[in-house]
Coordinates of C-alpha atoms in Angstrom, one line a residue:
Chain A
M173 CA 170.0 -158.4 -137.2
T174 CA 168.3 -161.8 -137.7
T175 CA 167.9 -161.6 -141.4
R176 CA 169.4 -164.4 -143.4
V177 CA 169.4 -162.5 -146.7
T178 CA 172.9 -161.7 -147.8
T179 CA 172.6 -159.8 -151.0
D180 CA 172.5 -156.0 -151.0
Q181 CA 169.2 -156.0 -152.7
G182 CA 167.6 -158.4 -150.2
V183 CA 168.8 -156.4 -147.2
R184 CA 167.6 -153.1 -148.6
F185 CA 164.3 -154.7 -149.4
R186 CA 163.8 -156.0 -145.9
N187 CA 164.8 -152.7 -144.3
L188 CA 162.2 -150.9 -146.4
E189 CA 159.5 -153.3 -145.3
S190 CA 160.4 -153.1 -141.6
R191 CA 160.6 -149.3 -141.6
R192 CA 157.0 -149.2 -142.8
G193 CA 155.9 -151.0 -139.7
L194 CA 152.4 -151.7 -138.4
G195 CA 150.8 -148.5 -139.7
W196 CA 151.8 -149.5 -143.2
A197 CA 150.4 -153.0 -142.7
V198 CA 147.0 -151.6 -141.5
Y199 CA 147.0 -149.2 -144.5
R200 CA 147.7 -152.1 -146.9
F201 CA 144.9 -154.2 -145.3
I202 CA 142.4 -151.4 -145.7
R203 CA 143.4 -150.8 -149.3
E204 CA 143.2 -154.4 -150.1
W205 CA 139.9 -155.2 -148.4
P206 CA 136.8 -153.0 -148.6
L207 CA 136.5 -152.6 -144.8
I208 CA 135.1 -149.1 -144.6
P209 CA 132.3 -149.7 -147.1
L210 CA 131.5 -153.1 -145.4
A211 CA 131.4 -151.4 -142.0
I212 CA 128.9 -148.8 -143.4
L213 CA 126.8 -151.5 -144.9
V214 CA 126.7 -153.6 -141.8
L215 CA 125.7 -150.5 -139.8
F216 CA 122.8 -149.8 -142.2
L217 CA 121.9 -153.5 -142.2
V218 CA 121.7 -153.4 -138.4
F219 CA 119.5 -150.3 -138.7
A220 CA 117.2 -152.1 -141.2
I221 CA 116.8 -155.3 -139.2
F222 CA 116.6 -153.9 -135.7
A223 CA 114.8 -150.6 -136.4
D224 CA 111.9 -151.4 -134.1
V225 CA 114.3 -152.6 -131.3
I226 CA 116.6 -149.6 -131.4
S227 CA 113.9 -146.9 -131.5
G228 CA 110.5 -146.9 -129.8
Y229 CA 109.1 -144.2 -132.0
D230 CA 106.6 -144.8 -134.7
S231 CA 108.0 -144.3 -138.2
T232 CA 104.8 -143.3 -140.0
G233 CA 103.4 -140.8 -137.5
N234 CA 100.2 -142.8 -137.1
D235 CA 100.8 -143.9 -133.6
P236 CA 97.6 -145.4 -132.1
D237 CA 98.5 -144.2 -128.6
P238 CA 97.0 -140.7 -128.1
D239 CA 99.6 -139.7 -125.5
R240 CA 102.4 -140.5 -128.0
T241 CA 100.6 -138.4 -130.7
A242 CA 100.4 -135.4 -128.3
S243 CA 104.1 -135.6 -127.5
Q244 CA 104.8 -136.0 -131.2
L245 CA 103.0 -132.7 -132.0
H246 CA 105.1 -131.0 -129.3
D247 CA 108.3 -132.3 -130.9
R248 CA 107.6 -130.7 -134.3
L249 CA 110.9 -129.5 -135.9
A250 CA 112.9 -130.5 -132.9
P251 CA 116.6 -130.0 -133.7
P252 CA 119.3 -132.7 -133.5
M253 CA 120.9 -133.4 -130.1
W254 CA 124.0 -131.3 -130.7
Y255 CA 122.1 -128.1 -131.2
P256 CA 121.8 -126.0 -128.0
E257 CA 118.1 -126.6 -127.8
G258 CA 118.3 -130.2 -128.9
S259 CA 117.8 -133.2 -126.7
S260 CA 118.8 -136.9 -126.8
A261 CA 115.1 -137.7 -127.3
H262 CA 115.6 -137.0 -131.0
L263 CA 119.2 -137.8 -132.0
L264 CA 118.9 -136.4 -135.5
G265 CA 115.9 -134.1 -134.8
A266 CA 112.3 -134.4 -135.9
D267 CA 110.4 -133.4 -139.0
A268 CA 107.5 -131.0 -139.5
L269 CA 105.0 -133.6 -138.1
G270 CA 107.2 -134.4 -135.1
R271 CA 108.4 -137.7 -136.4
D272 CA 111.8 -138.8 -135.3
I273 CA 114.3 -138.5 -138.2
M274 CA 116.6 -141.3 -137.0
T275 CA 113.7 -143.7 -136.7
R276 CA 112.5 -142.8 -140.2
I277 CA 116.0 -143.2 -141.7
M278 CA 116.3 -146.7 -140.1
H279 CA 112.9 -147.8 -141.4
G280 CA 113.8 -146.2 -144.8
T281 CA 116.9 -148.3 -144.9
R282 CA 114.7 -151.4 -144.5
I283 CA 112.4 -150.3 -147.3
S284 CA 115.2 -149.4 -149.6
L285 CA 117.1 -152.6 -149.1
M286 CA 114.1 -154.8 -149.4
F287 CA 113.0 -153.0 -152.5
V288 CA 116.4 -153.3 -154.1
G289 CA 116.6 -157.0 -153.1
I290 CA 113.3 -157.8 -154.7
V291 CA 113.9 -155.8 -157.9
L292 CA 117.4 -157.1 -158.4
S293 CA 116.7 -160.7 -157.8
A294 CA 113.8 -160.7 -160.2
G295 CA 115.7 -158.6 -162.7
A296 CA 118.7 -160.9 -162.5
V297 CA 116.7 -164.1 -162.8
A298 CA 114.7 -162.8 -165.8
G299 CA 117.8 -161.2 -167.4
T300 CA 120.0 -164.2 -167.0
S301 CA 117.4 -166.6 -168.4
L302 CA 116.5 -164.4 -171.3
G303 CA 120.2 -163.8 -172.0
L304 CA 121.0 -167.6 -172.0
I305 CA 118.1 -168.2 -174.3
S306 CA 119.0 -165.3 -176.6
G307 CA 122.6 -166.4 -176.9
W308 CA 121.9 -170.1 -177.2
Y309 CA 119.2 -170.2 -179.8
G310 CA 120.1 -167.0 -181.8
G311 CA 117.9 -166.3 -184.8
V312 CA 114.5 -164.6 -184.4
V313 CA 114.3 -165.1 -180.6
D314 CA 117.7 -163.4 -180.2
E315 CA 116.6 -160.6 -182.5
V316 CA 113.4 -159.9 -180.6
I317 CA 115.1 -159.9 -177.2
Q318 CA 117.9 -157.6 -178.4
R319 CA 115.4 -155.1 -179.9
A320 CA 113.4 -155.2 -176.7
I321 CA 116.5 -154.3 -174.7
E322 CA 117.4 -151.5 -177.1
L323 CA 113.9 -150.1 -176.7
L324 CA 114.1 -150.2 -173.0
I325 CA 117.4 -148.5 -172.9
A326 CA 116.3 -145.9 -175.3
L327 CA 113.2 -144.8 -173.3
P328 CA 113.7 -142.1 -170.7
F329 CA 112.8 -144.3 -167.7
I330 CA 111.7 -141.6 -165.2
L331 CA 109.3 -140.0 -167.6
V332 CA 107.8 -143.3 -168.5
A333 CA 107.4 -144.1 -164.8
L334 CA 105.6 -140.7 -164.4
V335 CA 103.2 -141.6 -167.2
V336 CA 102.6 -145.1 -165.9
V337 CA 101.8 -143.8 -162.5
I338 CA 99.2 -141.4 -163.9
V339 CA 97.6 -144.4 -165.6
W340 CA 97.6 -146.9 -162.8
S341 CA 98.0 -144.7 -159.7
Q342 CA 100.9 -144.9 -157.3
S343 CA 101.7 -148.2 -155.5
L344 CA 104.7 -150.2 -154.3
Q345 CA 103.9 -153.2 -156.6
L346 CA 103.7 -151.0 -159.7
I347 CA 107.1 -149.4 -159.1
I348 CA 108.7 -152.8 -158.4
I349 CA 107.3 -154.2 -161.7
L350 CA 108.4 -151.2 -163.6
L351 CA 111.9 -151.3 -162.3
V352 CA 112.2 -155.1 -162.9
I353 CA 111.1 -154.4 -166.5
F354 CA 113.8 -151.8 -166.9
S355 CA 116.6 -153.6 -165.1
W356 CA 116.7 -157.1 -166.8
G357 CA 118.2 -155.7 -170.0
G358 CA 121.7 -155.1 -168.7
F359 CA 121.9 -158.7 -167.4
A360 CA 120.5 -160.2 -170.5
R361 CA 123.0 -158.3 -172.7
Q362 CA 126.1 -159.4 -170.8
V363 CA 124.9 -163.0 -170.3
R364 CA 124.1 -163.3 -174.0
A365 CA 127.6 -162.2 -175.0
E366 CA 129.1 -164.8 -172.7
T367 CA 126.7 -167.5 -173.7
L368 CA 127.8 -166.9 -177.4
Q369 CA 131.4 -167.6 -176.3
L370 CA 130.6 -170.6 -174.1
R371 CA 128.3 -172.2 -176.6
N372 CA 131.2 -173.0 -178.9
M373 CA 133.5 -174.3 -176.2
D374 CA 134.7 -177.9 -176.5
Y375 CA 133.3 -179.0 -173.2
V376 CA 129.8 -177.9 -174.1
S377 CA 130.0 -179.7 -177.5
L378 CA 131.3 -182.8 -175.8
A379 CA 128.4 -182.7 -173.3
R380 CA 126.0 -182.4 -176.2
V381 CA 127.6 -185.3 -178.0
A382 CA 127.3 -187.3 -174.7
G383 CA 123.5 -186.8 -175.0
A384 CA 122.8 -183.9 -172.6
S385 CA 119.4 -182.2 -173.2
T386 CA 119.3 -178.5 -173.9
P387 CA 117.9 -177.5 -170.5
R388 CA 120.7 -179.6 -168.9
L389 CA 123.3 -178.0 -171.2
L390 CA 122.1 -174.5 -170.3
S391 CA 121.7 -175.1 -166.5
R392 CA 124.7 -177.4 -165.9
H393 CA 127.3 -176.3 -168.4
V394 CA 126.7 -172.8 -169.6
F395 CA 125.1 -171.2 -166.5
P396 CA 128.0 -171.9 -164.1
G397 CA 130.2 -170.0 -166.6
V398 CA 128.2 -166.8 -166.4
I399 CA 127.3 -166.8 -162.7
N400 CA 130.4 -164.8 -161.8
T401 CA 129.4 -162.1 -164.2
V402 CA 125.8 -162.1 -162.9
M403 CA 127.0 -161.7 -159.3
V404 CA 129.3 -158.8 -160.2
L405 CA 126.6 -157.1 -162.3
I406 CA 124.2 -157.4 -159.3
S407 CA 126.6 -155.7 -157.0
L408 CA 127.3 -153.0 -159.6
N409 CA 123.6 -152.3 -160.0
V410 CA 122.6 -151.9 -156.4
G411 CA 123.8 -148.3 -156.1
G412 CA 122.0 -147.1 -159.3
L413 CA 118.8 -148.8 -158.2
I414 CA 118.8 -147.2 -154.8
I415 CA 119.3 -143.8 -156.6
T416 CA 116.5 -144.5 -159.1
E417 CA 114.1 -145.6 -156.3
S418 CA 114.9 -142.5 -154.3
I419 CA 114.4 -140.2 -157.3
L420 CA 111.0 -141.7 -157.9
S421 CA 110.1 -141.4 -154.3
Y422 CA 111.4 -137.8 -154.3
L423 CA 109.2 -136.9 -157.2
G424 CA 106.2 -138.5 -155.4
V425 CA 105.7 -141.4 -157.8
G426 CA 107.7 -144.1 -156.0
I427 CA 106.9 -145.6 -152.6
P428 CA 103.7 -144.0 -151.4
P429 CA 103.7 -142.1 -148.1
P430 CA 103.5 -142.3 -145.1
T431 CA 106.1 -145.2 -145.6
P432 CA 109.4 -143.5 -144.8
A433 CA 111.3 -143.8 -148.1
W434 CA 114.5 -141.8 -148.2
G435 CA 113.5 -139.8 -151.3
V436 CA 110.1 -138.9 -149.7
M437 CA 111.9 -137.7 -146.6
V438 CA 114.3 -135.4 -148.5
N439 CA 111.3 -133.9 -150.3
D440 CA 109.4 -133.4 -147.0
G441 CA 112.2 -131.2 -145.7
K442 CA 113.0 -129.2 -148.8
N443 CA 110.8 -126.2 -147.7
Y444 CA 112.4 -126.1 -144.3
L445 CA 116.0 -125.8 -145.4
T446 CA 116.5 -122.5 -143.7
D447 CA 115.0 -123.4 -140.3
A448 CA 115.3 -127.2 -140.1
P449 CA 117.9 -128.4 -142.6
W450 CA 118.2 -131.7 -140.7
I451 CA 114.9 -133.0 -142.2
S452 CA 116.4 -133.1 -145.7
L453 CA 120.1 -133.4 -145.1
F454 CA 120.3 -136.6 -143.0
P455 CA 118.2 -138.8 -145.4
A456 CA 120.2 -137.3 -148.3
L457 CA 123.4 -138.3 -146.5
A458 CA 122.0 -141.8 -145.8
I459 CA 121.3 -142.4 -149.5
T460 CA 124.7 -141.1 -150.5
L461 CA 126.6 -143.1 -147.9
T462 CA 124.8 -146.3 -148.8
V463 CA 125.2 -145.9 -152.5
M464 CA 128.8 -145.0 -152.1
A465 CA 129.5 -148.1 -150.0
F466 CA 127.7 -150.3 -152.5
N467 CA 129.6 -148.7 -155.4
F468 CA 132.9 -149.3 -153.7
L469 CA 132.0 -152.9 -153.0
G470 CA 130.8 -153.4 -156.5
D471 CA 134.1 -152.1 -158.0
W472 CA 136.0 -154.2 -155.6
L473 CA 134.1 -157.4 -156.5
R474 CA 134.5 -156.6 -160.2
D475 CA 138.2 -156.1 -160.0
R476 CA 138.6 -159.3 -158.0
F477 CA 136.3 -161.7 -159.8
D478 CA 135.6 -160.3 -163.3
P479 CA 138.1 -157.7 -164.4
R480 CA 136.9 -158.1 -168.0
L481 CA 133.8 -156.2 -167.1
R482 CA 136.0 -153.2 -166.4
Q483 CA 136.0 -152.3 -170.1
L484 CA 132.2 -152.2 -170.1
I485 CA 131.2 -150.2 -167.1
Chain B
M286 CA 130.2 -148.0 -193.4
R287 CA 127.2 -147.1 -195.5
R288 CA 125.4 -150.4 -194.6
F289 CA 126.2 -149.9 -191.0
F290 CA 124.9 -146.3 -191.2
L291 CA 121.7 -147.3 -192.9
R292 CA 121.0 -150.1 -190.5
R293 CA 121.4 -147.9 -187.4
V294 CA 119.2 -145.2 -188.9
I295 CA 116.5 -147.6 -189.7
T296 CA 116.5 -149.3 -186.3
S297 CA 116.4 -145.9 -184.7
L298 CA 113.4 -144.9 -186.7
L299 CA 111.7 -148.2 -185.7
M300 CA 112.5 -147.5 -182.1
V301 CA 110.8 -144.1 -182.3
L302 CA 107.8 -145.8 -183.9
L303 CA 107.8 -148.4 -181.1
T304 CA 107.9 -145.7 -178.5
T305 CA 104.8 -144.1 -180.0
V306 CA 103.0 -147.4 -180.1
F307 CA 104.0 -147.9 -176.4
V308 CA 102.8 -144.4 -175.4
F309 CA 99.6 -144.7 -177.4
A310 CA 98.9 -148.1 -175.8
L311 CA 99.4 -146.5 -172.4
S312 CA 97.2 -143.6 -173.2
R313 CA 94.4 -146.0 -174.1
A314 CA 95.1 -148.1 -171.0
A315 CA 94.5 -145.0 -169.0
G316 CA 90.8 -145.2 -169.9
D317 CA 88.3 -143.5 -172.1
P318 CA 89.8 -140.0 -172.8
R319 CA 86.2 -138.6 -172.7
Y320 CA 86.2 -138.9 -168.9
L321 CA 88.7 -136.1 -168.7
Y322 CA 86.0 -133.7 -170.2
L323 CA 83.1 -135.1 -168.3
N324 CA 81.1 -132.8 -166.2
E325 CA 77.5 -132.6 -164.7
Y326 CA 76.1 -131.1 -167.9
T327 CA 77.3 -134.0 -170.1
T328 CA 74.3 -135.9 -171.7
T329 CA 74.5 -139.2 -173.4
E330 CA 74.2 -137.5 -176.8
V331 CA 77.1 -135.2 -176.1
W332 CA 79.1 -138.2 -174.9
E333 CA 78.4 -139.9 -178.2
Q334 CA 79.2 -136.8 -180.1
W335 CA 82.6 -136.6 -178.4
G336 CA 83.2 -140.3 -179.3
E337 CA 82.4 -139.4 -182.9
A338 CA 84.7 -136.4 -182.9
M339 CA 87.6 -138.1 -181.3
G340 CA 87.2 -141.2 -183.5
L341 CA 86.7 -143.5 -180.5
N342 CA 84.3 -145.7 -182.4
R343 CA 86.9 -146.8 -184.9
P344 CA 89.2 -149.7 -184.4
Y345 CA 92.4 -149.2 -182.3
Y346 CA 94.9 -149.4 -185.1
I347 CA 93.0 -146.7 -187.1
Q348 CA 92.9 -144.5 -183.9
Y349 CA 96.6 -145.1 -183.6
L350 CA 97.4 -144.2 -187.2
S351 CA 95.4 -141.0 -187.0
W352 CA 97.1 -140.1 -183.7
L353 CA 100.5 -140.8 -185.3
G354 CA 99.6 -138.7 -188.3
D355 CA 98.8 -135.8 -186.1
A356 CA 102.0 -136.4 -184.0
L357 CA 104.1 -136.4 -187.2
R358 CA 102.7 -132.9 -187.9
F359 CA 103.6 -132.0 -184.3
D360 CA 100.0 -131.9 -183.3
F361 CA 99.8 -133.5 -179.9
G362 CA 96.4 -132.2 -179.0
D363 CA 95.5 -129.7 -176.3
S364 CA 96.7 -129.7 -172.7
Q365 CA 93.6 -130.4 -170.6
A366 CA 94.8 -128.3 -167.7
Q367 CA 96.0 -125.3 -169.5
K368 CA 93.6 -125.3 -172.5
R369 CA 96.4 -124.6 -175.0
P370 CA 98.2 -126.8 -177.6
A371 CA 100.7 -129.1 -175.9
L372 CA 103.4 -128.3 -178.4
E373 CA 103.0 -124.5 -177.7
L374 CA 103.6 -125.2 -174.0
I375 CA 106.6 -127.3 -174.8
L376 CA 108.2 -124.8 -177.1
N377 CA 107.6 -122.1 -174.5
R378 CA 109.5 -124.0 -171.9
A379 CA 112.2 -125.6 -174.0
P380 CA 114.6 -122.6 -174.1
A381 CA 115.0 -122.6 -170.3
T382 CA 115.9 -126.4 -170.3
I383 CA 118.3 -126.0 -173.2
R384 CA 120.1 -123.1 -171.5
L385 CA 120.4 -125.1 -168.3
S386 CA 121.6 -128.2 -170.1
A387 CA 124.2 -126.1 -172.1
A388 CA 125.5 -124.6 -168.8
A389 CA 125.7 -128.1 -167.2
F390 CA 127.5 -129.5 -170.3
V391 CA 130.1 -126.7 -170.1
F392 CA 130.6 -127.5 -166.4
A393 CA 130.9 -131.2 -167.1
L394 CA 133.6 -130.5 -169.8
L395 CA 135.5 -127.9 -167.8
V396 CA 135.7 -130.1 -164.8
G397 CA 135.6 -133.6 -166.2
V398 CA 138.3 -133.3 -168.9
P399 CA 141.1 -131.6 -166.9
L400 CA 140.5 -133.6 -163.8
G401 CA 140.4 -136.8 -165.8
V402 CA 143.7 -136.0 -167.5
L403 CA 145.2 -134.9 -164.2
S404 CA 144.3 -138.1 -162.4
A405 CA 145.5 -140.3 -165.3
V406 CA 148.9 -138.5 -165.7
K407 CA 149.7 -138.1 -162.0
R408 CA 148.4 -141.3 -160.5
S409 CA 148.1 -141.4 -156.7
S410 CA 148.7 -137.7 -156.5
M411 CA 146.5 -135.2 -154.6
G412 CA 144.9 -134.4 -158.0
D413 CA 144.1 -138.0 -158.6
Y414 CA 142.4 -138.4 -155.2
L415 CA 140.6 -135.1 -155.6
G416 CA 139.3 -136.3 -159.0
R417 CA 138.3 -139.7 -157.8
G418 CA 136.6 -138.2 -154.8
F419 CA 134.7 -135.9 -157.1
A420 CA 133.6 -138.8 -159.3
L421 CA 132.7 -140.9 -156.4
L422 CA 130.4 -138.3 -154.9
G423 CA 128.8 -137.5 -158.3
Q424 CA 128.0 -141.2 -158.9
S425 CA 126.7 -141.8 -155.3
A426 CA 124.5 -138.8 -154.6
P427 CA 121.2 -138.6 -156.3
P428 CA 120.9 -135.2 -158.1
F429 CA 118.2 -134.0 -155.8
A430 CA 120.3 -134.7 -152.7
L431 CA 123.2 -132.9 -154.3
G432 CA 121.0 -130.0 -155.2
I433 CA 119.6 -129.7 -151.7
A434 CA 123.0 -129.9 -150.1
L435 CA 124.4 -127.2 -152.5
I436 CA 121.4 -125.0 -151.7
Y437 CA 122.0 -125.5 -148.0
I438 CA 125.7 -124.7 -148.2
F439 CA 125.9 -121.9 -150.8
A440 CA 122.4 -120.3 -150.7
V441 CA 121.2 -120.8 -147.1
G442 CA 124.5 -121.0 -145.2
L443 CA 126.9 -118.7 -147.0
G444 CA 124.3 -116.7 -149.0
W445 CA 126.6 -116.4 -152.0
L446 CA 124.3 -117.7 -154.7
P447 CA 120.6 -117.6 -155.4
T448 CA 118.6 -120.8 -155.0
G449 CA 117.6 -120.9 -158.7
R450 CA 115.0 -119.2 -160.8
Q451 CA 116.3 -117.3 -163.7
D452 CA 115.8 -113.7 -162.6
H453 CA 119.2 -113.4 -161.0
G454 CA 121.1 -113.6 -164.4
I455 CA 124.1 -115.7 -164.8
R456 CA 124.5 -116.4 -161.1
S457 CA 121.3 -118.2 -160.9
Y458 CA 122.7 -120.8 -163.4
I459 CA 125.6 -121.8 -161.2
L460 CA 123.9 -124.1 -158.6
P461 CA 121.5 -125.8 -161.0
A462 CA 124.2 -126.3 -163.7
V463 CA 126.6 -127.8 -161.1
T464 CA 123.9 -130.1 -159.8
L465 CA 122.9 -131.3 -163.3
G466 CA 126.5 -131.5 -164.6
W467 CA 128.1 -133.3 -161.6
Y468 CA 127.1 -136.8 -162.6
P469 CA 128.1 -136.4 -166.3
A470 CA 131.3 -134.8 -165.2
A471 CA 132.0 -137.8 -163.0
G472 CA 131.3 -140.2 -165.8
L473 CA 133.5 -138.2 -168.2
L474 CA 136.3 -138.1 -165.7
R475 CA 136.3 -141.8 -165.1
L476 CA 136.2 -142.5 -168.8
I477 CA 139.0 -140.1 -169.7
R478 CA 141.1 -141.4 -166.8
S479 CA 140.8 -145.1 -167.9
S480 CA 141.2 -144.6 -171.6
L481 CA 144.1 -142.2 -171.2
L482 CA 145.8 -144.6 -168.9
E483 CA 145.5 -147.2 -171.6
V484 CA 146.7 -145.0 -174.3
L485 CA 149.7 -143.7 -172.3
D486 CA 150.8 -147.3 -172.0
S487 CA 150.8 -147.9 -175.7
E488 CA 153.8 -148.3 -178.0
Y489 CA 153.5 -145.1 -180.0
V490 CA 153.5 -143.0 -176.8
K491 CA 156.7 -144.8 -175.7
M492 CA 158.1 -144.0 -179.1
A493 CA 157.3 -140.4 -178.7
R494 CA 158.9 -140.4 -175.3
A495 CA 162.0 -142.0 -176.7
K496 CA 162.1 -139.4 -179.4
G497 CA 162.2 -136.8 -176.6
V498 CA 158.8 -135.1 -177.0
R499 CA 157.9 -133.0 -174.0
N500 CA 155.5 -134.5 -171.6
F501 CA 152.9 -131.8 -172.1
A502 CA 152.8 -132.4 -175.8
I503 CA 152.6 -136.2 -175.3
V504 CA 149.7 -135.9 -173.0
W505 CA 147.6 -133.2 -174.6
K506 CA 148.5 -133.8 -178.3
H507 CA 149.4 -137.4 -178.9
A508 CA 147.6 -139.4 -176.2
L509 CA 144.5 -137.4 -175.5
R510 CA 143.3 -137.4 -179.1
N511 CA 143.1 -141.2 -179.1
A512 CA 141.8 -141.3 -175.6
L513 CA 139.0 -139.0 -176.4
I514 CA 137.1 -141.4 -178.7
A515 CA 135.1 -143.1 -175.9
P516 CA 134.4 -139.9 -174.0
L517 CA 133.3 -138.1 -177.1
T518 CA 130.7 -140.8 -177.7
Y519 CA 129.7 -140.6 -174.1
S520 CA 129.2 -136.8 -174.3
S521 CA 126.5 -137.4 -176.9
L522 CA 124.8 -139.7 -174.4
L523 CA 125.2 -137.0 -171.8
L524 CA 123.0 -134.7 -173.8
A525 CA 120.3 -137.4 -173.8
G526 CA 120.8 -137.8 -170.0
F527 CA 120.1 -134.1 -169.4
V528 CA 116.6 -134.7 -170.6
T529 CA 115.7 -136.8 -167.5
G530 CA 118.2 -135.1 -165.3
A531 CA 116.7 -131.8 -166.0
L532 CA 113.3 -133.0 -164.7
L533 CA 114.8 -133.5 -161.3
V534 CA 117.0 -130.5 -161.1
E535 CA 114.2 -128.3 -162.3
T536 CA 111.9 -129.4 -159.6
V537 CA 114.6 -128.8 -157.0
F538 CA 115.5 -125.3 -158.2
S539 CA 111.9 -124.4 -159.4
W540 CA 113.4 -123.8 -162.9
P541 CA 110.7 -123.1 -165.4
G542 CA 111.7 -125.7 -168.0
L543 CA 110.5 -128.8 -169.8
G544 CA 111.1 -131.1 -166.8
Q545 CA 108.9 -129.0 -164.5
L546 CA 106.3 -128.9 -167.2
G547 CA 106.2 -132.7 -167.4
F548 CA 106.1 -132.9 -163.7
Q549 CA 103.2 -130.5 -163.4
A550 CA 101.4 -132.5 -166.1
V551 CA 101.6 -135.5 -163.8
G552 CA 100.2 -133.5 -161.0
H553 CA 97.2 -132.4 -163.1
N554 CA 96.7 -135.7 -164.7
D555 CA 97.3 -133.8 -168.0
F556 CA 97.7 -136.7 -170.3
A557 CA 98.0 -135.0 -173.7
L558 CA 100.8 -132.9 -172.4
M559 CA 102.6 -135.8 -170.7
V560 CA 102.4 -137.9 -173.9
A561 CA 103.9 -135.0 -175.9
V562 CA 106.7 -134.6 -173.5
V563 CA 107.5 -138.3 -173.4
V564 CA 107.4 -138.7 -177.2
L565 CA 109.5 -135.7 -177.9
T566 CA 112.1 -136.5 -175.2
G567 CA 112.1 -140.1 -176.3
A568 CA 112.9 -139.0 -179.8
I569 CA 115.7 -136.8 -178.6
F570 CA 117.0 -139.7 -176.5
I571 CA 117.0 -142.1 -179.4
T572 CA 118.6 -139.6 -181.8
A573 CA 121.4 -138.9 -179.3
N574 CA 122.0 -142.6 -179.0
L575 CA 122.1 -142.9 -182.8
V576 CA 124.6 -139.9 -183.1
A577 CA 126.8 -141.5 -180.4
D578 CA 126.9 -144.9 -182.3
L579 CA 127.6 -143.3 -185.7
L580 CA 130.2 -141.0 -184.2
Y581 CA 131.9 -143.9 -182.6
A582 CA 132.0 -146.0 -185.8
Y583 CA 133.2 -143.0 -187.7
L584 CA 136.1 -142.2 -185.3
D585 CA 137.1 -145.8 -184.6
P586 CA 136.9 -148.0 -187.6
R587 CA 137.5 -151.1 -185.4
I588 CA 133.9 -150.8 -184.1
R589 CA 132.4 -151.3 -187.5
L590 CA 134.3 -154.5 -188.3
S591 CA 133.1 -156.4 -185.2

């Protein structure tokens, strides 16, 4: 044995380690780093970016080529390839209009990720700025912003969305604006709490004494202190936002058809569950897998960069 | 305590008031309500008469106050699609939703509490992984996807359970209740797990262990009581969450409740009905939040001080 450790304890320790071997090392690595969720997300990201390259089918079913349209009608309710009558032309089968499920899921990934990206970046920017202002100035401004957040949290969002869609008819822009309005509150609340703490820190007071202006104090001295939290909150919010978007699309008030949103696809297939379950089940699986991966990643980021948030969420 | 109590009650009332302002503003933004009744026989005089009758020639704040006055007496006007008072429709449908929510609540408690305790007490055991898997699925799958998967497995595939609708008695409650209760059960499980872990680590539990109290008594009698404060508050929020959750589950299982009513109102552009549903559910939502806060402050005096 090459070990130089002479104590009983040390030797026992080394033996334990070596007995565990390579399998244990791989297991530890997987536990420590979120590899599986990352792999799932990378896969979906590839789908989103290269959807047109991977699949030649049209995702909306409005193919200008008449030959394609004819073959599309022939493929109505085609089963996935592992069914006896399935073929590799439609890996995951086709829906009631003959549109390829796999293609629509890939395009749906693109829609969902873009949607979440837009809503979250707008919500995070608005929430962070308002949270900074609210915590820094206090007083009436703070009171107004806090009450606004409480109101937004108290309203049943999905019902409000339904009413708003009756009033201004369904569109992508409307749903984005609505979700931004409803998503900034969480950021503002957390950023405000941290700003209150940072505001009284010695280094901030010193910067102020040195003559820094309020915008400079906020952007250079307070903001860097909250950016970690904001990043973690963003990652924790992705999953919930994908679910909310899919719920709205499922109810028919989210992303308007024929755009292949996941929620719309699940709804399309719900009357075919007996004969063609793949129409609903695969998009449902896609939503669940993506959200699960994001949730995993969010938890991991939180534990790693901002464990204090653990008590809150 | 009294000041805190009063403050929270007053802010909650203000919130309900703000909700009504918001909904009223939306209803006016939707356009002139007379258009809903317009047909080919409507003359200009009739149009004006309607305006007079509905008070549309008065300033907005007067219109709002009279609408609010009616709403306070639970008069939300008539549903345009069904030609009946909106409140009557809501009261007809409410029992189905309440029964479904109650069943989902029972499911959430029966699954969330034991699994949460199990996964806290026996960390890294099979039970812990089972519990965490259950929670992960509940928080990652949207309710409609869960509902459709459950229908596919238990109704279409195995044929054990009906796909919803109430005429199958108690068995028809199982799938909708599980779908509606899964997410809250997951939340409850996670909360109980984390707070119980914290409590099990505290000094008084160590004291009880040193004294020789049996493990069962420590967990279920000494630790769980203190660990239940946060979950108890959460369960009040759960009740509020059922309001929107039911909307989705009811459309999946064609359950004749409030959620489906609201959804149909959207389909028919039935504004009065929709407004009534939103105002009432908003009030329930805010009340549940209030109850949660007060309960929390009552059970845990540390909250009031900060």
